Short mmCIF file of C-alpha atoms in Angstrom, two decimals:
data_model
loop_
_atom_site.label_atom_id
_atom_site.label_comp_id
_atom_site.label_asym_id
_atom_site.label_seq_id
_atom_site.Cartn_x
_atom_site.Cartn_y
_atom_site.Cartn_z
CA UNK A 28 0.00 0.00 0.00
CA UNK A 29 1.63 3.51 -0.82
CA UNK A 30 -1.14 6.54 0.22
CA UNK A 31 0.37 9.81 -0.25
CA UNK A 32 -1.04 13.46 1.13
CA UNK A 33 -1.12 15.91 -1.46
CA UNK A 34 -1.05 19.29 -0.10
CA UNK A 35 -2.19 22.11 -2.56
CA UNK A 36 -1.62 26.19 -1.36
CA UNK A 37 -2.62 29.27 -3.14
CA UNK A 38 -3.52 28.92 -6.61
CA UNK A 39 -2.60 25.04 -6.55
CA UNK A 40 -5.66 24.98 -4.16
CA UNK A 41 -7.85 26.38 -6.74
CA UNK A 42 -7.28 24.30 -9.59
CA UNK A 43 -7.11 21.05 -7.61
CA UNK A 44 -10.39 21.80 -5.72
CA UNK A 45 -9.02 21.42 -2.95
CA UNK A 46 -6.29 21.63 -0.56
CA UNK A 47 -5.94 18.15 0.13
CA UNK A 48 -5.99 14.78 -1.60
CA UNK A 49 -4.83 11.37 -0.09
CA UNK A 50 -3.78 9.41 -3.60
CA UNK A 51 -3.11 5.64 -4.13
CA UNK A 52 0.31 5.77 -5.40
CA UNK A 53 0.76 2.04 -5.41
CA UNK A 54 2.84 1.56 -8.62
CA UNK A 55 4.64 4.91 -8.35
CA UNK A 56 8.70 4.86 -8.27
CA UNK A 57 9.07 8.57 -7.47
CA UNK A 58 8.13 12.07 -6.39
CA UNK A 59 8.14 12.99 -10.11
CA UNK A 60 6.50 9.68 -11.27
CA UNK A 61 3.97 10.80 -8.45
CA UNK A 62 3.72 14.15 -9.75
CA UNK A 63 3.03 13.26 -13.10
CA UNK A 64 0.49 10.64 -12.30
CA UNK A 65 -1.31 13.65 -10.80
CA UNK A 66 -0.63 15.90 -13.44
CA UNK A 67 -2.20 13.37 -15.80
CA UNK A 68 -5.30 13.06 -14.07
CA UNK A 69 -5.77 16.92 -13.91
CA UNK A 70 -4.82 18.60 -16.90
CA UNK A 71 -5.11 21.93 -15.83
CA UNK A 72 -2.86 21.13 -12.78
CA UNK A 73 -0.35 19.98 -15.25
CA UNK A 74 1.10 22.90 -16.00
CA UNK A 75 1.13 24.39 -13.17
CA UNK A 76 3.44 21.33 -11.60
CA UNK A 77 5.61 20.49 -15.10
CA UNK A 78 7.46 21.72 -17.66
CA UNK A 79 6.91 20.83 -21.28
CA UNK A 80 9.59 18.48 -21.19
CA UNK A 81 7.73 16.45 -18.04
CA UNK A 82 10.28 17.74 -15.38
CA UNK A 83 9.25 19.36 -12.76
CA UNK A 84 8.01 23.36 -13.10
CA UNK A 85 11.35 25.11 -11.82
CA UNK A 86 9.29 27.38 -9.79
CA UNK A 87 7.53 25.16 -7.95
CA UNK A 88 8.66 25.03 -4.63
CA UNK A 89 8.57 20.57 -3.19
CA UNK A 90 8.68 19.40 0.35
CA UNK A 91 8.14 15.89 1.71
CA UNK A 92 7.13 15.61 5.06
CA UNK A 93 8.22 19.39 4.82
CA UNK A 94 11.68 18.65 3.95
CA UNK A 95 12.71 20.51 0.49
CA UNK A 96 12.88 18.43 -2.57
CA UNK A 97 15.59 19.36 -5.19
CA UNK A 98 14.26 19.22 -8.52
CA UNK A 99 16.89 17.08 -10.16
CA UNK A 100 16.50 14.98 -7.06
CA UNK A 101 12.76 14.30 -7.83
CA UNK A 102 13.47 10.97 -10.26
CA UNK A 103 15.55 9.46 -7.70
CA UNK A 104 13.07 10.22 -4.35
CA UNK A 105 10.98 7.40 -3.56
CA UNK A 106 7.92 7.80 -1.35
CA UNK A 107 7.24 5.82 1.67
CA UNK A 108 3.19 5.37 3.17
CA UNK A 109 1.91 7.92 5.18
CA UNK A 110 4.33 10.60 3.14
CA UNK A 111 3.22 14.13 2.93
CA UNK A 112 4.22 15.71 -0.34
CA UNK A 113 3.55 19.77 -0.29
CA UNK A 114 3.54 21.86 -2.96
CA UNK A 115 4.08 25.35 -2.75
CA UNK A 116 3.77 27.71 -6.34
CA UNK A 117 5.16 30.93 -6.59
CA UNK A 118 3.36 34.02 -4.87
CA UNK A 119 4.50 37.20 -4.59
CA UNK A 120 4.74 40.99 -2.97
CA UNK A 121 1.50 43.32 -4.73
CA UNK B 12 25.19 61.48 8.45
CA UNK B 13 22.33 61.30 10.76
CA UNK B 14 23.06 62.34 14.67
CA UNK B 15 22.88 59.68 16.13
CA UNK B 16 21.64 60.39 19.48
CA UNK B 17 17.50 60.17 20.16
CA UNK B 18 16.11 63.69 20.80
CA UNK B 19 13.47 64.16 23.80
CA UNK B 20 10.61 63.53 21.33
CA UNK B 21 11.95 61.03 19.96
CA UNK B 22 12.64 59.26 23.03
CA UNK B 23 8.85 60.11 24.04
CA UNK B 24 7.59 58.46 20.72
CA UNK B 25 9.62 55.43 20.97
CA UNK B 26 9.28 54.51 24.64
CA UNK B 27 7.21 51.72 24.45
CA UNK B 28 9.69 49.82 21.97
CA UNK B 29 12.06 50.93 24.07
CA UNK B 30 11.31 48.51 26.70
CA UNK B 31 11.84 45.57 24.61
CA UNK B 32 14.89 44.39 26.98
CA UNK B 33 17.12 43.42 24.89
CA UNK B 34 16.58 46.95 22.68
CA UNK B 35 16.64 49.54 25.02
CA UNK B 36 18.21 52.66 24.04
CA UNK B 37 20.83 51.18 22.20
CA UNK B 38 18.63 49.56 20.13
CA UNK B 39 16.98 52.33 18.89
CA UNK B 40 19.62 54.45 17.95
CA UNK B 41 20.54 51.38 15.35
CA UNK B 42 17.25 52.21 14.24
CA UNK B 43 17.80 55.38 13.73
CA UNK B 44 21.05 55.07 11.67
CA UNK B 45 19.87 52.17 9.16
CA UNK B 46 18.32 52.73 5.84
CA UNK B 47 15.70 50.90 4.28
CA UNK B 48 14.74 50.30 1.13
CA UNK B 49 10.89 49.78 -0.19
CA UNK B 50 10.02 48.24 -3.28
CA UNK B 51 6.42 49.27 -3.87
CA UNK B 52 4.28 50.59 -1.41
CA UNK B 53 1.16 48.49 -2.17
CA UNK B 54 -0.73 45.91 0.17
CA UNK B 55 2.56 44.31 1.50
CA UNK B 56 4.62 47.39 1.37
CA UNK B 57 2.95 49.99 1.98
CA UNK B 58 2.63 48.46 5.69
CA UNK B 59 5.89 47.74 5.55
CA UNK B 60 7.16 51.22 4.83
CA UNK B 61 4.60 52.47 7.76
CA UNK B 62 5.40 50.12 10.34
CA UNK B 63 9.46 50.97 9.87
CA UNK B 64 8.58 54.63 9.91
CA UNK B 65 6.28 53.92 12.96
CA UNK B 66 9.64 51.97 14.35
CA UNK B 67 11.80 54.69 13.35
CA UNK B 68 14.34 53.58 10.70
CA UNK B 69 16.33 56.35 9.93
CA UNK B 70 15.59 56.65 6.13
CA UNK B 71 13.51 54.74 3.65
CA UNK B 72 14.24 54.65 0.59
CA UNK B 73 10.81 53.98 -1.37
CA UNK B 74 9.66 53.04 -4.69
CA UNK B 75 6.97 52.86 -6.78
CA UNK B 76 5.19 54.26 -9.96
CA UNK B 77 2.01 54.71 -11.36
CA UNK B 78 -1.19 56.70 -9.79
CA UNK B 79 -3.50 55.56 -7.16
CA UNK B 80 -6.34 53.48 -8.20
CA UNK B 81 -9.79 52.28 -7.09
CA UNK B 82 -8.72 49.24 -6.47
CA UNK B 83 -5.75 49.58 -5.03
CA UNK B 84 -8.09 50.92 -1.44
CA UNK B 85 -9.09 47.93 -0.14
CA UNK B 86 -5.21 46.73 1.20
CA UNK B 87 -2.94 49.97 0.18
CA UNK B 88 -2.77 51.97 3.62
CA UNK B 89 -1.16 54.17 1.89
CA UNK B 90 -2.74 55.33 -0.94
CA UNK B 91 -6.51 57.54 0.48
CA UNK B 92 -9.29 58.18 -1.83
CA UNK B 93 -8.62 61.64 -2.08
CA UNK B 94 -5.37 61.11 -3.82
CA UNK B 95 -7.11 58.87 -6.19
CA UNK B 96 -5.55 59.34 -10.09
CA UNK B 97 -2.56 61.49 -8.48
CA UNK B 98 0.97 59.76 -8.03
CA UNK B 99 1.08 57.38 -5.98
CA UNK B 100 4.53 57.97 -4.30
CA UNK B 101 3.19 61.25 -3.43
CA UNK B 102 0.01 59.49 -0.95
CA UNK B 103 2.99 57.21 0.65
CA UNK B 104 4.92 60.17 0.96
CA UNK B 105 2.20 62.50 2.88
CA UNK B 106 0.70 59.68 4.80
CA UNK B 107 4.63 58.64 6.27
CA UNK B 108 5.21 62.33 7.16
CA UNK B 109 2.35 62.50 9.01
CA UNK B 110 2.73 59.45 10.62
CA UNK B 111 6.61 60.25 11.91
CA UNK B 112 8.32 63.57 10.91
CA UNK B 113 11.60 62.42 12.03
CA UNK B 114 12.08 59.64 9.65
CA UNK B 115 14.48 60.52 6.06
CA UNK B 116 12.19 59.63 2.84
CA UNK B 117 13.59 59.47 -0.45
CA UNK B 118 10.32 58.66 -2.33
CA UNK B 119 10.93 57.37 -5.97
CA UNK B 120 8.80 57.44 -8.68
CA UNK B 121 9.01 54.50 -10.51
CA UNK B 122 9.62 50.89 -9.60
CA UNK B 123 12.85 49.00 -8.80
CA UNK B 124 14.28 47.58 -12.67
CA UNK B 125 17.63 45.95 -13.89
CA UNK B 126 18.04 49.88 -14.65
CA UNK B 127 18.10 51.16 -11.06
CA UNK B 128 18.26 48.02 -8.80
CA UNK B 129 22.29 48.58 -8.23
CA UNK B 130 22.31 52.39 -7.25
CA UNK B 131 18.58 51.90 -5.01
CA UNK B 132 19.89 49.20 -2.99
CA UNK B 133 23.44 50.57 -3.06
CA UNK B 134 21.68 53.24 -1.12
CA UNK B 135 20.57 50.95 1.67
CA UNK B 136 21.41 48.73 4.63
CA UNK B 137 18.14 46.42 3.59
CA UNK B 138 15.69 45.42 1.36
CA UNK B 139 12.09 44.42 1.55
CA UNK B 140 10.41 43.06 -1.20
CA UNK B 141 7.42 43.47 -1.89
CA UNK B 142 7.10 43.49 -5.35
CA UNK B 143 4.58 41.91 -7.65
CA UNK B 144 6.64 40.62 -11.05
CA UNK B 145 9.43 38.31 -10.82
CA UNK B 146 11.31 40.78 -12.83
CA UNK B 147 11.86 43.18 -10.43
CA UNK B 148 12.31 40.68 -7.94
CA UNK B 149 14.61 39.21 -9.78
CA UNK B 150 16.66 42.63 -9.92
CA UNK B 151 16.48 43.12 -6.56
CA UNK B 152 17.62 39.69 -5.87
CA UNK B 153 20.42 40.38 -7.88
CA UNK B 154 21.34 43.80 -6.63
CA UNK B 155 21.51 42.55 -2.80
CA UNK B 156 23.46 39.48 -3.46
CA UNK B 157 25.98 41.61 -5.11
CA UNK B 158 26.21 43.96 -2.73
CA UNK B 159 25.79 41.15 0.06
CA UNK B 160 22.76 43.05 1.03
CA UNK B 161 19.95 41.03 3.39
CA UNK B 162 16.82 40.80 1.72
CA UNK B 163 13.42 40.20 3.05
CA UNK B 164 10.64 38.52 0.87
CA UNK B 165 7.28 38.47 1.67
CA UNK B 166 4.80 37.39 -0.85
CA UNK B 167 1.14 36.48 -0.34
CA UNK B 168 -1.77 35.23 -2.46
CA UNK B 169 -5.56 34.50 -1.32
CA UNK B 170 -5.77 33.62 2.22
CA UNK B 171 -1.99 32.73 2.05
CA UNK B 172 1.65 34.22 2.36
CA UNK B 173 5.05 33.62 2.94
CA UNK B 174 8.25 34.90 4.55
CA UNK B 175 11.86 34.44 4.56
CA UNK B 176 15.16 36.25 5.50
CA UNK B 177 17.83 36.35 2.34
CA UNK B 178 21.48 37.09 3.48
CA UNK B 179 23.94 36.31 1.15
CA UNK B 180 26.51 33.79 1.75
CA UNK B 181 24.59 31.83 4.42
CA UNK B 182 20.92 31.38 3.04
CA UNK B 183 19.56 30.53 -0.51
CA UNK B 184 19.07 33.47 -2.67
CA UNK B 185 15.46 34.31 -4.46
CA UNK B 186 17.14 32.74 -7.54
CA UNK B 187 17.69 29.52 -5.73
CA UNK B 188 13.96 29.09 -4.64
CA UNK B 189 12.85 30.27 -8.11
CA UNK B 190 15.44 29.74 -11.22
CA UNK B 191 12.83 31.35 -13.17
CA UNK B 192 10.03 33.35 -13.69
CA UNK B 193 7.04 31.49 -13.14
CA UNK B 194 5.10 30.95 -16.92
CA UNK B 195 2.10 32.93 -17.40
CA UNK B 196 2.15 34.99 -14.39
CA UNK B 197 -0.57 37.68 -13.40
CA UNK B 198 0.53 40.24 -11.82
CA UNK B 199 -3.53 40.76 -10.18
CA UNK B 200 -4.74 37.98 -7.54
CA UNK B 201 -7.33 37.23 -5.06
CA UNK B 202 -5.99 39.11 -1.70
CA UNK B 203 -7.60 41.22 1.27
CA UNK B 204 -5.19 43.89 3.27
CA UNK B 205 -5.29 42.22 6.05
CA UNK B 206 -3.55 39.13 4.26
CA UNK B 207 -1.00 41.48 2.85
CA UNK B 208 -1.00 43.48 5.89
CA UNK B 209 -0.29 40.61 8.27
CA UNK B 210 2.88 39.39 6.11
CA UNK B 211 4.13 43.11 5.90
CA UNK B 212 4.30 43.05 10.11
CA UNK B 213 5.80 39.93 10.13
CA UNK B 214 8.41 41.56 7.39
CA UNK B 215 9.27 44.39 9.63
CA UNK B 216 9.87 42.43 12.40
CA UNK B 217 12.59 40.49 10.71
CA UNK B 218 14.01 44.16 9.69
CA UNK B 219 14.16 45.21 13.00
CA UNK B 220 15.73 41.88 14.48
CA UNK B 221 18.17 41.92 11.51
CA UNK B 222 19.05 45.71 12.85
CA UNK B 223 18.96 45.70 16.41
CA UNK B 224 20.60 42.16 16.60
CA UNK B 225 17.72 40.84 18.39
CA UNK B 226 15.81 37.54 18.35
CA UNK B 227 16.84 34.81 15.13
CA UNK B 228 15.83 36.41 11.80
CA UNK B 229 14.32 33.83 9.39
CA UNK B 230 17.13 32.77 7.73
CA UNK B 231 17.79 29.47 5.79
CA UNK B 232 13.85 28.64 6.91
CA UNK B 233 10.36 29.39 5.16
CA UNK B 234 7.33 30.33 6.92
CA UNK B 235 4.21 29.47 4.93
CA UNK B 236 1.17 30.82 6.22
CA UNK B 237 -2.69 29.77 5.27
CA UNK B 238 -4.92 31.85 6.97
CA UNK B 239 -7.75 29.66 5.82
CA UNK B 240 -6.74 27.35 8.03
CA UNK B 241 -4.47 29.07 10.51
CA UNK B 242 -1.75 26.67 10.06
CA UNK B 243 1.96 28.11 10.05
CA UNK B 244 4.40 25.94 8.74
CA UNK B 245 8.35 26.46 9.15
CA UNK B 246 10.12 24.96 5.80
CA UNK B 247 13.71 24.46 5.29
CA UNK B 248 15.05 26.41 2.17
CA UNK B 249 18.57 25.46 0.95
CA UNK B 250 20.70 26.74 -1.96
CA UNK B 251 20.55 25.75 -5.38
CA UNK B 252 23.80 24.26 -6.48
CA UNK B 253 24.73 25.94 -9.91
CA UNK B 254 22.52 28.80 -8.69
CA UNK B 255 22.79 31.59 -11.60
CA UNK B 256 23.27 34.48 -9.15
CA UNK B 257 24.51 33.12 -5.79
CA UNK B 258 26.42 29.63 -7.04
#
């Protein structure tokens, strides 16, 4: 069994629907995998977590069980049950 | 070079600050001597610039274009309705001199570029940003690690905001957190003032613990707020290696 807790702030929040989703990751090798499993099941997420070329969206900030995720780390993280995988878009001063 | 010493008054209007223990006197007079700069006075910095005049920071340097607008009222502290359509600079300017005569302004008319990052900063012993485009962040992020300049970056959005302390050489620059500018960003989002207005407090506090030596400014660390939910979550933030400004 692999459930992972998506956490979705600020305008992630809005285009998810909400601010947080337990997913069945079962299947999943990695936080990217994981992200683009998501991605593909929300297409208006998707750009808003990758790039064109699939990586990860450089400024998206990624924290599992709030620890910060590098982005050319994210093929090689693996997720454990219970994780907690936040993700933080940009926001700014206005 | 400003004196130094407080005067009677301001001794008077500081007194309750004063009293922090471990400010005191001393503490103030740092106040006093440090320079600030502003970028844009709107939701988050517009508090920002009035709570470090109501602290009394020796000089702010301030800036910010364009003329007051409707809807610029319901967060911009300010901007007032009788200055609407009439520089905005000009509002921040009157309403700070009311507020405390014995802070230095240098307002500026336009906002912080790649143009005018260098010599605005240059004039400064800090930087708040609270700007709205990555651009000018960007600049700004630029300018201070350069000029190994500590930079405070507040940002909010909806119900939600964020804080950190920059200081080059020890913490991740803006750069790190954000190689680039985010695609398709709009510069207009959901926000009440008391959102922005909360962050900008939370901003000036790290400018006075950065000054006065007080306290453990938010360095290296994150704080993610949601209002919606009152959570406050501390982050770790590290630098990126390769980074294109700081690496």
């Amino acid at each position: 069994m692999l459930k992972i807790t998506m956490v979705y702030e600020a305008q992630l929040r809005e285009v998810a629907g909400q601010a947080e989703a337990v997913i069945d990751a079962e299947g999943v090798g990695s936080l990217l995998e994981l992200l683009q499993h998501v991605a593909g099941q929300n297409e208006q997420l998707r750009p808003r977590l990758l790039a064109e070329n699939g990586e990860l969206l450089p400024s998206l900030l990624v924290f599992v069980n709030d620890q910060p995720v590098e982005h050319s780390a994210a093929a090689a993280r693996s997720l454990a049950d219970g994780d907690t995988v936040l993700l933080l878009p940009p926001i700014s001063g206005g | 070079m400003t004196e130094r010493r407080l005067s009677d008054a301001e001794r008077a209007r500081y007194e309750w600050q004063i009293w922090t223990p471990d400010v005191g006197e001393q503490g103030q007079q740092k106040l006093k001597q440090a320079s600030v700069l502003v970028s844009r006075l709107g939701g988050v910095g517009g508090t920002v610039a009035y709570y470090l005049a109501a602290a009394g920071i020796g000089r702010l340097v301030l800036a910010h274009a364009g003329n007051v607008k409707p809807s610029d009222l319901n967060r911009q502290l300010l901007m007032t309705t009788d200055w609407l359509g009439k520089p905005r600079i000009e509002s921040a300017e009157r309403r700070l001199r009311e507020l405390n005569p014995h802070v230095e302004l240098v307002p500026v008319g336009e906002n912080l570029s790649p143009d005018n990052a260098a010599e605005l900063v240059g004039q400064v012993d800090i930087v708040v940003d609270a700007a709205p485009l990555y651009e000018e962040r960007f600049a700004m992020n630029a300018a201070c690690v350069q000029q190994q300049k500590p930079l405070v970056e507040c940002a909010m959005y909806d119900l939600d905001a964020q804080l950190t302390t920059l200081i080059p050489g020890q913490t991740p620059c803006l750069a790190c957190l954000y190689p680039q500018s985010p695609p398709n960003w709009k510069r207009e989002f959901p926000v009440f003032g008391a959102v922005s207005g909360m962050i900008a407090s939370m901003a000036v506090v790290e400018v006075i613990k950065l000054l006065t030596g007080i306290g453990e400014p938010l360095a290296g660390r994150m704080q993610w707020i949601n209002l919606r939910t009152m959570a406050f979550r501390q982050l770790p933030i590290a630098r990126r290696e390769g980074c294109r400004v700081c690496g």
